[in-house]
Amino acid sequence: LHFHDCFVKGCDGSVLLDSTPGNQAEKDAAPNSSLRGFEVIDAAKTRLEQACYGVVSCADVLAFAARDALALVGGSSYQVPAGRRDGNVSVAGETNGNLPPPTANVNQLNQIFGSKGLSQAQMVALSGAHTVGMAQCSSFSSRLYSYGTNGGKDPSMDPAYLATLSTQCPQSGASQPVAMDPVTPNTFDTNYYANVAANRGLLASDQALLADNSTAAQVLGYTTSPGTFQTDFASAMVAMGAIGVLTGNQGTIRTNCRVVG
């Protein structure tokens, strides 16, 4: 949630705003269809407003919640700079070109992350967030059934993993969300990088990190140095949390994160 907020109009809580009759908001754009946890932010904001009305922005609540969620699944906690203010504009179309697609290669990832002031090394570290959570079949099914010009299977994917995914995501019929990290799906660790190194990256944009020499070196380095990954990830999260922030008299402090005000 924090990542998808920060990459569209900066970390201004715009991803939390609901659509209105005259406007489709970011949260209802296709790239955000699998976002979850809005009710967690609502609950925290309600408690905060009771304790200190109009002081803590929705953008800050989201930044703190991301840090705490990370710690709850085994990640390193870190200090979150506060003082963001909330934007009051949320347009679904602005997700286009700002959120990296699941098909992105390293050059495309570098372009998108670079446009936000983040380095390639920070991009590789932040990709490690995919060690927890789920993905919709639609975000990777092309690797199973319609890859390349011949429309076959992605040859860069481990065949056994591809076979497993094909049973979880049949070409026709209902499918369930799939764990990004099938080994430890609810633990923040370096298994994401071990999976990529074993050609078991779920998204094409995950596996792409092994196809580039410089990103591959970082991927392999993290598999043997989990402490380095945790430190790098926390540092990159702080940098990401500073993208395009509104401060001072800019923006507002929303009392309801879903509604402009």
C-alpha positions in Angstrom: 0.0 0.0 0.0 2.8 2.4 1.0 4.7 1.7 -2.2 1.7 2.1 -4.5 0.9 5.4 -2.7 4.4 6.8 -3.0 4.9 6.0 -6.7 1.8 7.9 -7.7 1.8 11.6 -6.9 4.3 10.9 -4.0 3.6 9.7 -0.5 0.5 11.7 0.0 -2.2 9.1 1.0 -3.9 9.5 -2.4 -4.2 5.7 -2.8 -6.5 5.7 0.3 -9.1 8.0 -1.3 -12.4 6.4 -2.4 -13.8 6.9 -5.9 -16.7 9.4 -6.2 -19.4 9.6 -8.9 -17.3 12.0 -10.9 -13.9 10.4 -10.4 -12.3 7.0 -10.4 -9.6 7.0 -7.7 -6.2 5.3 -7.8 -7.3 2.4 -5.6 -9.8 1.4 -8.4 -7.2 1.4 -11.2 -6.2 -2.0 -12.6 -2.7 -2.1 -11.2 -4.2 -1.5 -7.7 -6.9 -4.2 -7.9 -5.1 -6.5 -5.5 -4.3 -3.9 -2.8 -5.5 -4.9 0.7 -5.5 -3.5 4.2 -7.4 -0.2 3.8 -9.5 -1.1 6.9 -6.3 -1.4 8.9 -5.4 2.2 8.1 -9.0 3.3 8.8 -8.9 1.7 12.3 -5.5 3.3 13.1 -6.7 6.7 11.9 -9.9 6.5 14.0 -7.9 5.8 17.1 -5.5 8.6 16.3 -8.2 11.1 15.8 -9.7 10.3 19.2 -6.3 10.8 20.8 -5.0 13.8 18.9 -7.4 15.3 16.5 -6.1 16.6 13.1 -2.4 16.0 13.8 -1.3 12.8 12.1 -1.9 12.6 8.3 -3.2 9.5 6.5 0.1 9.5 4.6 2.0 9.2 7.8 -0.3 6.5 9.2 0.4 4.5 6.1 4.2 4.9 6.4 4.1 3.8 10.0 1.8 0.9 9.3 4.1 -0.3 6.5 7.0 -0.3 9.0 5.0 -2.1 11.7 3.7 -4.7 9.2 7.2 -5.4 8.2 8.3 -5.9 11.8 5.4 -8.2 12.5 6.5 -10.6 9.8 10.2 -10.7 10.8 11.7 -7.6 9.1 13.9 -5.0 10.8 12.1 -2.1 12.3 13.3 1.4 11.4 12.7 5.0 12.3 10.1 6.6 10.1 10.5 10.4 9.4 7.0 12.0 10.0 5.4 15.2 8.9 3.8 14.2 5.5 0.6 15.9 4.7 -2.3 14.5 2.7 -3.0 15.2 -1.0 -6.6 15.6 -2.1 -6.3 14.4 -5.7 -6.5 10.7 -6.6 -6.9 9.8 -10.3 -6.9 6.2 -11.5 -5.2 7.1 -14.8 -2.2 8.5 -13.0 -1.2 4.9 -12.1 -0.2 4.4 -15.8 3.5 4.6 -16.2 4.2 5.2 -12.5 3.7 1.7 -11.2 6.1 -0.9 -12.6 4.2 -3.6 -14.6 4.8 -7.2 -13.6 6.3 -7.7 -17.1 9.0 -5.1 -16.7 12.6 -5.8 -17.4 15.6 -4.2 -15.5 15.8 -1.3 -17.9 12.1 -0.5 -17.4 12.4 -1.0 -13.6 15.4 1.4 -13.5 13.6 4.0 -15.5 10.5 4.0 -13.2 12.4 3.8 -9.9 15.0 6.3 -11.2 12.2 8.8 -12.0 11.3 8.7 -8.3 14.9 9.3 -7.3 15.7 5.7 -6.3 18.8 3.8 -7.4 19.1 0.4 -9.0 20.4 -1.0 -5.8 17.4 0.4 -3.9 15.1 -1.1 -6.6 16.6 -4.5 -6.1 16.3 -4.2 -2.3 12.6 -3.0 -2.5 11.8 -5.9 -4.8 12.4 -8.1 -1.8 9.1 -7.0 -0.4 7.8 -9.8 -2.7 9.0 -12.3 -0.1 5.5 -11.8 1.5 2.1 -11.5 0.1 0.1 -12.8 -2.8 -0.2 -12.2 -6.5 -3.2 -12.5 -8.9 -2.8 -15.2 -11.6 -3.4 -12.5 -14.2 -0.1 -10.8 -13.3 2.0 -13.8 -14.4 -0.3 -16.2 -16.4 1.3 -15.0 -19.7 4.5 -16.8 -18.5 2.6 -20.1 -18.3 0.5 -20.0 -21.5 1.3 -17.2 -23.9 5.0 -16.3 -23.6 6.9 -14.8 -26.5 6.0 -14.9 -30.2 5.1 -18.6 -30.1 2.8 -18.3 -27.2 4.3 -21.0 -25.1 5.8 -21.4 -21.7 8.5 -19.0 -20.3 11.8 -21.0 -20.7 13.4 -19.0 -17.9 11.1 -20.5 -15.3 12.0 -23.7 -13.5 9.8 -26.4 -15.1 8.6 -27.9 -11.8 7.6 -24.5 -10.5 5.8 -23.7 -13.8 3.9 -27.0 -13.5 2.8 -26.2 -10.0 1.7 -22.7 -11.0 -0.3 -24.1 -13.9 -2.4 -26.2 -11.5 -3.0 -23.2 -9.3 -3.8 -21.0 -12.2 -5.6 -23.0 -14.8 -5.9 -21.5 -18.3 -9.6 -21.4 -17.9 -11.7 -21.5 -14.7 -11.4 -20.0 -11.3 -8.0 -19.3 -9.7 -6.9 -18.3 -6.3 -4.2 -15.7 -5.4 -0.8 -17.3 -5.4 2.0 -16.8 -2.7 4.8 -14.6 -4.0 7.2 -16.8 -2.0 6.0 -20.4 -1.9 8.6 -21.4 0.7 7.9 -18.9 3.5 5.0 -16.8 2.3 4.4 -15.0 5.6 7.9 -14.4 6.7 10.1 -11.5 5.7 13.4 -13.2 4.7 15.7 -13.7 1.7 13.8 -16.6 0.2 12.6 -14.3 -2.5 16.1 -13.9 -3.8 16.8 -17.6 -3.4 13.7 -18.3 -5.5 14.9 -15.8 -8.2 18.3 -17.4 -8.2 16.6 -20.8 -8.7 14.5 -19.5 -11.6 11.5 -19.5 -9.4 10.7 -15.8 -9.5 6.9 -15.5 -9.8 6.6 -12.3 -11.8 8.6 -11.6 -15.0 9.9 -8.5 -13.3 11.2 -10.7 -10.4 13.0 -13.1 -12.7 14.4 -10.2 -14.7 16.7 -9.4 -11.8 18.7 -12.5 -12.6 19.1 -11.6 -16.3 21.2 -8.5 -15.7 24.7 -9.0 -14.4 24.7 -6.2 -11.9 21.3 -6.9 -10.4 22.0 -10.6 -10.4 25.1 -10.0 -8.3 23.0 -8.2 -5.7 20.3 -10.9 -5.7 23.0 -13.6 -5.1 24.6 -11.5 -2.5 21.4 -11.2 -0.5 20.9 -15.0 -0.4 24.1 -15.4 1.7 23.8 -12.1 3.7 20.3 -11.7 5.1 21.5 -9.0 7.5 22.7 -6.8 4.6 19.3 -7.2 2.9 17.4 -6.2 6.0 19.6 -3.1 6.4 19.3 -2.2 2.7 15.6 -2.7 2.7 14.9 -0.5 5.7 17.1 2.3 4.2 15.3 2.0 0.8 11.9 2.2 2.5 12.9 5.5 4.2 14.1 6.9 0.9 10.9 5.7 -0.8 8.8 7.3 2.0 10.2 10.7 1.1 9.1 10.7 -2.5 7.1 13.8 -3.4 6.0 14.5 0.1 3.7 17.4 1.0 4.9 19.4 4.1 4.3 22.7 5.8 1.2 24.4 4.4 0.9 22.0 1.4 -2.0 19.5 1.4 -4.2 18.9 4.4 -4.7 16.5 7.4 -7.6 14.3 6.4 -9.8 13.1 9.3 -11.2 10.3 7.2 -8.6 8.7 4.9 -11.1 7.8 2.3 -12.6 11.2 1.8 -11.1 14.6 0.6 -11.0 17.1 3.4 
